[in-house]
XYZ file of C-alpha atoms in Angstrom:
203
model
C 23.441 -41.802 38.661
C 23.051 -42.842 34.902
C 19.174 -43.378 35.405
C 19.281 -39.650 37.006
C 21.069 -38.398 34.739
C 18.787 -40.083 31.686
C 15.367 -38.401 33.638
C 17.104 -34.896 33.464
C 18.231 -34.767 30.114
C 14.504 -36.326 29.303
C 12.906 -33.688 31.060
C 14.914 -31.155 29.164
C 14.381 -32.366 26.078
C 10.939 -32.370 26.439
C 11.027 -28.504 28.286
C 12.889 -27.536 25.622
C 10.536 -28.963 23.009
C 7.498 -27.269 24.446
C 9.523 -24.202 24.396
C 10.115 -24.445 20.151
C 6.409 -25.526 19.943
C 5.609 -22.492 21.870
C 7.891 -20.674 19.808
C 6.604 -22.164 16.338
C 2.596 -21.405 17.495
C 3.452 -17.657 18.252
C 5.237 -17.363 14.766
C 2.149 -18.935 13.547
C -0.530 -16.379 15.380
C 2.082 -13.756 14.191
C 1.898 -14.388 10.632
C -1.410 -15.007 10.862
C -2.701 -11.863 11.822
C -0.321 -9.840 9.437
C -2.002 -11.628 6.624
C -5.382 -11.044 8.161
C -4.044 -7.193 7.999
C -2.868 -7.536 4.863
C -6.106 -9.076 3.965
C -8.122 -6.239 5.568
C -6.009 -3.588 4.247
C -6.095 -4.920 0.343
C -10.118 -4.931 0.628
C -9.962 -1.070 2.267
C -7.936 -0.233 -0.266
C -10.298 -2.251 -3.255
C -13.376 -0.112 -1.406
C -11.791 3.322 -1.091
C -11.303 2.964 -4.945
C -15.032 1.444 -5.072
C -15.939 4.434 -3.150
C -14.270 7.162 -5.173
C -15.234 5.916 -8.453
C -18.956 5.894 -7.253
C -18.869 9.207 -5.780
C -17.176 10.526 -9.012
C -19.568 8.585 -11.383
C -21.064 11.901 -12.761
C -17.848 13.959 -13.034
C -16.766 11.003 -14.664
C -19.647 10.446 -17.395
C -19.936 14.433 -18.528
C -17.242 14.038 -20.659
C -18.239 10.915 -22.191
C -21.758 12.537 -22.806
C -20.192 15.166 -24.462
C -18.380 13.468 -26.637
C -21.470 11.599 -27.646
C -23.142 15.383 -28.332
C -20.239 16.441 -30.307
C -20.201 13.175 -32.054
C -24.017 13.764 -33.233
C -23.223 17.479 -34.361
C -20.247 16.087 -36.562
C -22.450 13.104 -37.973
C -25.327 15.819 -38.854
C -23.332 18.485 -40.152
C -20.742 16.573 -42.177
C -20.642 16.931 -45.679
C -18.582 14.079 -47.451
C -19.070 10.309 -47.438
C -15.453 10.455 -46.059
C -16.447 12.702 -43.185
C -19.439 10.687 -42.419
C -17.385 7.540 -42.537
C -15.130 9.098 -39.580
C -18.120 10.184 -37.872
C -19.593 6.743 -37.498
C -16.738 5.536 -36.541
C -15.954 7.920 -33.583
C -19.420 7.882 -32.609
C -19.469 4.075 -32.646
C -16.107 4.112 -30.249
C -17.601 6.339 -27.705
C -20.686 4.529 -27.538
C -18.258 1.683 -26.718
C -16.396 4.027 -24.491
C -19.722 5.361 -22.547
C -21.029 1.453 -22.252
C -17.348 0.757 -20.732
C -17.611 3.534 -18.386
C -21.008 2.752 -17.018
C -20.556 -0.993 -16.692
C -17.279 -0.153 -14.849
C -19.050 2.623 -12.605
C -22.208 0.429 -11.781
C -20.086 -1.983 -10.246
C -18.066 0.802 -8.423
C -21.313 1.541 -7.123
C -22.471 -2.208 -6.256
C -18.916 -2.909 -4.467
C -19.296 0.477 -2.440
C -22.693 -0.215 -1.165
C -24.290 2.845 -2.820
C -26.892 0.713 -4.751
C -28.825 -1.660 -3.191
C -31.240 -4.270 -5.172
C -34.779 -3.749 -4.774
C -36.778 -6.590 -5.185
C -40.535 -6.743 -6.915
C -42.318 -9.370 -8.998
C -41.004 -8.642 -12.462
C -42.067 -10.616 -15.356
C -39.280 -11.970 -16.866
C -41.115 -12.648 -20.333
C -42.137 -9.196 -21.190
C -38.187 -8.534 -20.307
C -37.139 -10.796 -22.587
C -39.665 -9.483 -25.400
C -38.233 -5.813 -24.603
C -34.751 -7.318 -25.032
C -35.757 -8.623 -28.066
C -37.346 -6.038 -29.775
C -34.334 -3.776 -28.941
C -31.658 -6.588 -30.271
C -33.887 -6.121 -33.501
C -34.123 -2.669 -33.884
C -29.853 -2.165 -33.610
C -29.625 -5.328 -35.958
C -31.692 -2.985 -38.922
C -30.213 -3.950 -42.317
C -28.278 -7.084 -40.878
C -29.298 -10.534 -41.710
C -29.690 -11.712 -38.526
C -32.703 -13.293 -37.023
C -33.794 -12.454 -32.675
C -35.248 -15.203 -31.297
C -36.779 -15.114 -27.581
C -37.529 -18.623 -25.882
C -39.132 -19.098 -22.029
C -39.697 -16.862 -19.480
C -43.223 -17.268 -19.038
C -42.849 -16.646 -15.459
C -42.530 -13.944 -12.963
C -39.783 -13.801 -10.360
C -38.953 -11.765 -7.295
C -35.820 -9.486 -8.641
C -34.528 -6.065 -9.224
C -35.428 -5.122 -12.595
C -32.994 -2.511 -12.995
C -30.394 -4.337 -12.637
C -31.208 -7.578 -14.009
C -32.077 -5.973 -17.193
C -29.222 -3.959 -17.602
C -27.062 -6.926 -17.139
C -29.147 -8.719 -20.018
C -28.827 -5.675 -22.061
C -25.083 -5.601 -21.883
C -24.790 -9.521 -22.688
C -27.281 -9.108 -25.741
C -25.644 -5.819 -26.757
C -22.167 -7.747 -27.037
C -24.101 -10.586 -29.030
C -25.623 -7.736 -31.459
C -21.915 -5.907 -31.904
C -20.195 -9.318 -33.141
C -23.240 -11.297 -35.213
C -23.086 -10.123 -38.543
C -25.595 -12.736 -39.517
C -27.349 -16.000 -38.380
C -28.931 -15.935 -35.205
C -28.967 -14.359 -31.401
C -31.411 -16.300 -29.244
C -32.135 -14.989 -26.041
C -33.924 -17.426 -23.310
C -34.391 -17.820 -19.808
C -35.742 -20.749 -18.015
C -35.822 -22.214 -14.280
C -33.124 -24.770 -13.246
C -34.201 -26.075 -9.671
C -34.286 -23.058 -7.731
C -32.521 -20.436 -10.221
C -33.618 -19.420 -13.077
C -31.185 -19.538 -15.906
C -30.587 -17.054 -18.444
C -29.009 -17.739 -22.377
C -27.138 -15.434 -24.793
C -26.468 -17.749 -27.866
C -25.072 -15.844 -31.055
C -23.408 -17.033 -34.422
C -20.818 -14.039 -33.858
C -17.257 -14.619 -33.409
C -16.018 -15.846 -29.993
């Protein structure tokens, strides 16, 4: 009777083991898919905004180019070196606040699918010359020296937006060098090609 007895509370042990196994592995699938839900709902949500913001990009910039209009008129017409003083100074904070706005709407655009790359042969020296020659032009009256290294190559890329992303990274280098040096480069690495944004700014 004792070995009976031993076999049944065995096999009960072991039913009712299967049953919190069973039990633990449907918690499991349940949790699981709420944080797949959760997962899928968080990157709606992220593209709804994406998709807004892209939609509304030109709504969205009018002001902004407004300001910059009104912001000329002012600089023109002013009269004092006060005035002119504030005049530079609001037109250099909404060129700040237009370069903010576009580098935040261009990704809106990216993350909503509305722009897709186009990819040509593009040679990536004559970028980096154009980059240059700009960096130069906004550096007028600074002691600062543009130097442009590599790129004697041409690659398969979007020039749009590889460009623009070069011209924000050198534009940041040209708003905090006061003087020394910005050297802009770009060479291959294996199968990448590598770009460079070295300054003697702050940061």
């Amino acid at each position: 009777a004792s070995v009976f007895e031993r076999s049944v509370l065995i096999r009960f042990e072991a039913d009712a083991q299967r049953e919190q196994a069973e039990r633990m592995r449907v918690i499991a699938e349940e949790e699981r898919g709420k944080a797949v839900e959760a997962r899928h709902a968080a990157e709606e949500a992220s593209l709804s905004k994406s998709r807004f913001l892209a939609n509304a990009s030109h709504d969205l910039r009018q002001p902004a180019q407004a300001l910059a209009l009104y912001t000329a008129a002012l600089t023109h017409n002013a009269e004092t070196d006060e005035q002119r003083q504030i005049a530079r100074s609001i037109a250099e904070a909404s060129r700040v606040l237009g370069d903010l706005l576009d580098n935040l709407l261009d990704m809106s655009r990216l993350d909503a699918g509305a722009v897709q790359p186009r990819a040509q042969a593009v040679d990536i020296g004559q970028m980096l010359a154009r980059q240059g020659t700009e960096a130069r032009a906004m550096l007028a009256g600074r002691n600062v020296r543009v130097e442009v290294e590599g790129g004697a190559f041409v690659a398969q890329t979007d020039p749009v937006l590889l460009e623009r992303a070069l011209r924000n990274i050198v534009g940041n280098a040209v708003k905090f060098t006061a003087s020394g040096l910005i050297a802009i480069r770009a060479h291959i690495v294996g199968p990448v090609i590598r770009f460079e944004v070295e300054d003697t700014g702050q940061g």
